[in-house]
Amino acid sequence: MHPAAPVDPLLFAAWWRGGAEAELRDVLMRSWDPIGVAGDPAAADEYDPYLLGLVGLLRAGASVADVASRLLEIERSEMGLSTDPADPRRSAVAHRVHAWHAAPSPRRAAGPDAARCDGPGR
C-alpha cells in the first residue's frame, strides 16, 4: 500500500476529494488523452470513469507495466480504439501516473481548501 493513498475509507475519501482526483484527471488529460479532447473544457471529465480503477491498481502495488497494460486495455476494450500496443507514449504516461501516486503532494497535504484554490494540475 502506498502512503499517498490512505487505507482507511474515510481518509481515502478525504485524500481523493482533497485534490488527488483532480491531479490524476489532469495527468491523464495532459499526458494520455487517447481521443484528443484535452482542449475541450466540456470534456474535462472524459476520463473520470477510469480514475478510481487506476488508483485501485496503484494501491494494490501495480507496476508501471501494469498501469501501461491497463491504459492499453481501456483504449482498446472500453474506447474501441485501434492503438499500437508498443506506443512509447503509453509507457511514459504510466510512469507519470505511477510517479504521481508515489509522490507526496503539498496541495493534498494542505487539505481540500488548498486544492480548490490552485486548481487542478501537477
PDB file of C-alpha atoms in Angstrom:
ATOM      1  CA  MET A   1       0.000   0.000   0.000  1.00  0.00           C
ATOM      2  CA  HIS A   2       1.335   3.365  -0.906  1.00  0.00           C
ATOM      3  CA  PRO A   3       1.283   6.089   1.725  1.00  0.00           C
ATOM      4  CA  ALA A   4      -0.115   8.636  -0.744  1.00  0.00           C
ATOM      5  CA  ALA A   5      -3.477   6.822  -0.796  1.00  0.00           C
ATOM      6  CA  PRO A   6      -4.725   6.127   2.748  1.00  0.00           C
ATOM      7  CA  VAL A   7      -6.143   2.693   3.591  1.00  0.00           C
ATOM      8  CA  ASP A   8      -8.959   3.922   5.833  1.00  0.00           C
ATOM      9  CA  PRO A   9     -12.051   4.581   3.644  1.00  0.00           C
ATOM     10  CA  LEU A  10     -12.793   7.947   5.258  1.00  0.00           C
ATOM     11  CA  LEU A  11      -9.199   9.095   4.924  1.00  0.00           C
ATOM     12  CA  PHE A  12      -9.122   7.837   1.347  1.00  0.00           C
ATOM     13  CA  ALA A  13     -12.287   9.808   0.548  1.00  0.00           C
ATOM     14  CA  ALA A  14     -10.764  12.966   2.035  1.00  0.00           C
ATOM     15  CA  TRP A  15      -7.494  12.349   0.154  1.00  0.00           C
ATOM     16  CA  TRP A  16      -9.392  11.799  -3.091  1.00  0.00           C
ATOM     17  CA  ARG A  17     -11.639  14.858  -2.726  1.00  0.00           C
ATOM     18  CA  GLY A  18      -8.746  16.897  -1.330  1.00  0.00           C
ATOM     19  CA  GLY A  19      -7.008  17.026  -4.681  1.00  0.00           C
ATOM     20  CA  ALA A  20      -5.936  13.536  -5.707  1.00  0.00           C
ATOM     21  CA  GLU A  21      -8.863  13.093  -8.102  1.00  0.00           C
ATOM     22  CA  ALA A  22      -8.206  16.426  -9.836  1.00  0.00           C
ATOM     23  CA  GLU A  23      -4.485  15.709 -10.040  1.00  0.00           C
ATOM     24  CA  LEU A  24      -4.926  12.297 -11.652  1.00  0.00           C
ATOM     25  CA  ARG A  25      -7.578  13.703 -14.005  1.00  0.00           C
ATOM     26  CA  ASP A  26      -5.080  16.345 -15.052  1.00  0.00           C
ATOM     27  CA  VAL A  27      -2.266  13.813 -15.569  1.00  0.00           C
ATOM     28  CA  LEU A  28      -4.482  11.713 -17.836  1.00  0.00           C
ATOM     29  CA  MET A  29      -5.853  14.670 -19.760  1.00  0.00           C
ATOM     30  CA  ARG A  30      -2.466  16.275 -20.343  1.00  0.00           C
ATOM     31  CA  SER A  31      -0.356  13.164 -20.871  1.00  0.00           C
ATOM     32  CA  TRP A  32      -2.608  10.374 -22.120  1.00  0.00           C
ATOM     33  CA  ASP A  33      -5.679  11.815 -23.922  1.00  0.00           C
ATOM     34  CA  PRO A  34      -6.094   8.973 -26.445  1.00  0.00           C
ATOM     35  CA  ILE A  35      -9.194  10.535 -28.002  1.00  0.00           C
ATOM     36  CA  GLY A  36      -7.756  14.055 -28.255  1.00  0.00           C
ATOM     37  CA  VAL A  37     -10.199  16.057 -26.154  1.00  0.00           C
ATOM     38  CA  ALA A  38      -7.729  17.930 -23.926  1.00  0.00           C
ATOM     39  CA  GLY A  39      -8.570  21.290 -25.496  1.00  0.00           C
ATOM     40  CA  ASP A  40     -12.315  20.972 -24.918  1.00  0.00           C
ATOM     41  CA  PRO A  41     -13.440  22.296 -21.499  1.00  0.00           C
ATOM     42  CA  ALA A  42     -16.708  20.350 -21.844  1.00  0.00           C
ATOM     43  CA  ALA A  43     -14.670  17.119 -21.898  1.00  0.00           C
ATOM     44  CA  ALA A  44     -12.746  17.800 -18.677  1.00  0.00           C
ATOM     45  CA  ASP A  45     -14.289  14.732 -17.037  1.00  0.00           C
ATOM     46  CA  GLU A  46     -13.949  12.436 -20.073  1.00  0.00           C
ATOM     47  CA  TYR A  47     -11.519  10.052 -18.376  1.00  0.00           C
ATOM     48  CA  ASP A  48     -13.127  10.112 -14.920  1.00  0.00           C
ATOM     49  CA  PRO A  49     -14.571   6.585 -15.282  1.00  0.00           C
ATOM     50  CA  TYR A  50     -11.002   5.245 -15.233  1.00  0.00           C
ATOM     51  CA  LEU A  51      -9.578   7.220 -12.300  1.00  0.00           C
ATOM     52  CA  LEU A  52     -10.602   5.041  -9.370  1.00  0.00           C
ATOM     53  CA  GLY A  53      -9.648   1.885 -11.241  1.00  0.00           C
ATOM     54  CA  LEU A  54      -6.142   3.222 -11.804  1.00  0.00           C
ATOM     55  CA  VAL A  55      -5.824   4.270  -8.173  1.00  0.00           C
ATOM     56  CA  GLY A  56      -7.033   0.826  -7.145  1.00  0.00           C
ATOM     57  CA  LEU A  57      -4.278  -0.758  -9.223  1.00  0.00           C
ATOM     58  CA  LEU A  58      -1.685   1.531  -7.695  1.00  0.00           C
ATOM     59  CA  ARG A  59      -2.949   0.867  -4.168  1.00  0.00           C
ATOM     60  CA  ALA A  60      -2.598  -2.859  -4.876  1.00  0.00           C
ATOM     61  CA  GLY A  61       1.053  -2.382  -5.793  1.00  0.00           C
ATOM     62  CA  ALA A  62       0.802  -2.247  -9.584  1.00  0.00           C
ATOM     63  CA  SER A  63       3.997  -1.699 -11.532  1.00  0.00           C
ATOM     64  CA  VAL A  64       4.469   0.833 -14.308  1.00  0.00           C
ATOM     65  CA  ALA A  65       3.971  -2.032 -16.782  1.00  0.00           C
ATOM     66  CA  ASP A  66       0.673  -2.918 -15.079  1.00  0.00           C
ATOM     67  CA  VAL A  67      -0.540   0.665 -15.437  1.00  0.00           C
ATOM     68  CA  ALA A  68       0.523   0.758 -19.102  1.00  0.00           C
ATOM     69  CA  SER A  69      -1.337  -2.519 -19.674  1.00  0.00           C
ATOM     70  CA  ARG A  70      -4.479  -1.120 -18.095  1.00  0.00           C
ATOM     71  CA  LEU A  71      -4.275   2.028 -20.218  1.00  0.00           C
ATOM     72  CA  LEU A  72      -3.976  -0.130 -23.363  1.00  0.00           C
ATOM     73  CA  GLU A  73      -6.937  -2.227 -22.219  1.00  0.00           C
ATOM     74  CA  ILE A  74      -9.009   0.932 -21.696  1.00  0.00           C
ATOM     75  CA  GLU A  75      -8.064   2.262 -25.124  1.00  0.00           C
ATOM     76  CA  ARG A  76      -8.880  -0.963 -26.929  1.00  0.00           C
ATOM     77  CA  SER A  77     -11.699  -2.593 -24.963  1.00  0.00           C
ATOM     78  CA  GLU A  78     -13.525   0.350 -23.464  1.00  0.00           C
ATOM     79  CA  MET A  79     -12.883   3.075 -26.038  1.00  0.00           C
ATOM     80  CA  GLY A  80     -12.768   0.828 -29.090  1.00  0.00           C
ATOM     81  CA  LEU A  81      -9.547   2.362 -30.400  1.00  0.00           C
ATOM     82  CA  SER A  82      -7.070   0.526 -32.624  1.00  0.00           C
ATOM     83  CA  THR A  83      -3.979   1.685 -30.801  1.00  0.00           C
ATOM     84  CA  ASP A  84      -0.451   0.392 -31.180  1.00  0.00           C
ATOM     85  CA  PRO A  85       0.408  -1.719 -28.133  1.00  0.00           C
ATOM     86  CA  ALA A  86       4.050  -0.687 -28.479  1.00  0.00           C
ATOM     87  CA  ASP A  87       3.368   3.069 -28.470  1.00  0.00           C
ATOM     88  CA  PRO A  88       6.073   4.503 -26.160  1.00  0.00           C
ATOM     89  CA  ARG A  89       3.799   7.366 -25.077  1.00  0.00           C
ATOM     90  CA  ARG A  90       1.663   4.926 -23.094  1.00  0.00           C
ATOM     91  CA  SER A  91       4.688   3.823 -21.093  1.00  0.00           C
ATOM     92  CA  ALA A  92       5.570   7.467 -20.454  1.00  0.00           C
ATOM     93  CA  VAL A  93       2.033   8.100 -19.189  1.00  0.00           C
ATOM     94  CA  ALA A  94       2.211   5.006 -16.985  1.00  0.00           C
ATOM     95  CA  HIS A  95       5.460   6.354 -15.497  1.00  0.00           C
ATOM     96  CA  ARG A  96       3.764   9.710 -14.816  1.00  0.00           C
ATOM     97  CA  VAL A  97       0.752   8.052 -13.193  1.00  0.00           C
ATOM     98  CA  HIS A  98       2.993   5.839 -11.084  1.00  0.00           C
ATOM     99  CA  ALA A  99       5.174   8.807 -10.067  1.00  0.00           C
ATOM    100  CA  TRP A 100       2.084  10.882  -9.270  1.00  0.00           C
ATOM    101  CA  HIS A 101       0.890   8.195  -6.876  1.00  0.00           C
ATOM    102  CA  ALA A 102       4.303   7.777  -5.279  1.00  0.00           C
ATOM    103  CA  ALA A 103       4.949  11.471  -4.703  1.00  0.00           C
ATOM    104  CA  PRO A 104       3.525  13.360  -1.764  1.00  0.00           C
ATOM    105  CA  SER A 105       1.526  16.365  -2.858  1.00  0.00           C
ATOM    106  CA  PRO A 106       1.827  19.635  -0.950  1.00  0.00           C
ATOM    107  CA  ARG A 107      -1.592  20.592  -2.255  1.00  0.00           C
ATOM    108  CA  ARG A 108      -3.239  17.425  -0.959  1.00  0.00           C
ATOM    109  CA  ALA A 109      -1.360  17.708   2.328  1.00  0.00           C
ATOM    110  CA  ALA A 110      -2.778  21.209   2.774  1.00  0.00           C
ATOM    111  CA  GLY A 111      -6.335  19.857   2.540  1.00  0.00           C
ATOM    112  CA  PRO A 112      -9.388  20.451   0.382  1.00  0.00           C
ATOM    113  CA  ASP A 113      -9.292  24.247   0.601  1.00  0.00           C
ATOM    114  CA  ALA A 114      -5.799  24.355  -0.910  1.00  0.00           C
ATOM    115  CA  ALA A 115      -6.934  22.048  -3.717  1.00  0.00           C
ATOM    116  CA  ARG A 116      -9.774  24.407  -4.605  1.00  0.00           C
ATOM    117  CA  CYS A 117      -7.539  27.465  -4.554  1.00  0.00           C
ATOM    118  CA  ASP A 118      -4.873  26.443  -7.024  1.00  0.00           C
ATOM    119  CA  GLY A 119      -6.957  24.435  -9.484  1.00  0.00           C
ATOM    120  CA  PRO A 120      -6.058  21.088 -10.977  1.00  0.00           C
ATOM    121  CA  GLY A 121      -2.622  20.206 -12.063  1.00  0.00           C
ATOM    122  CA  ARG A 122       0.682  18.718 -11.422  1.00  0.00           C
TER     123      ARG A 122
END
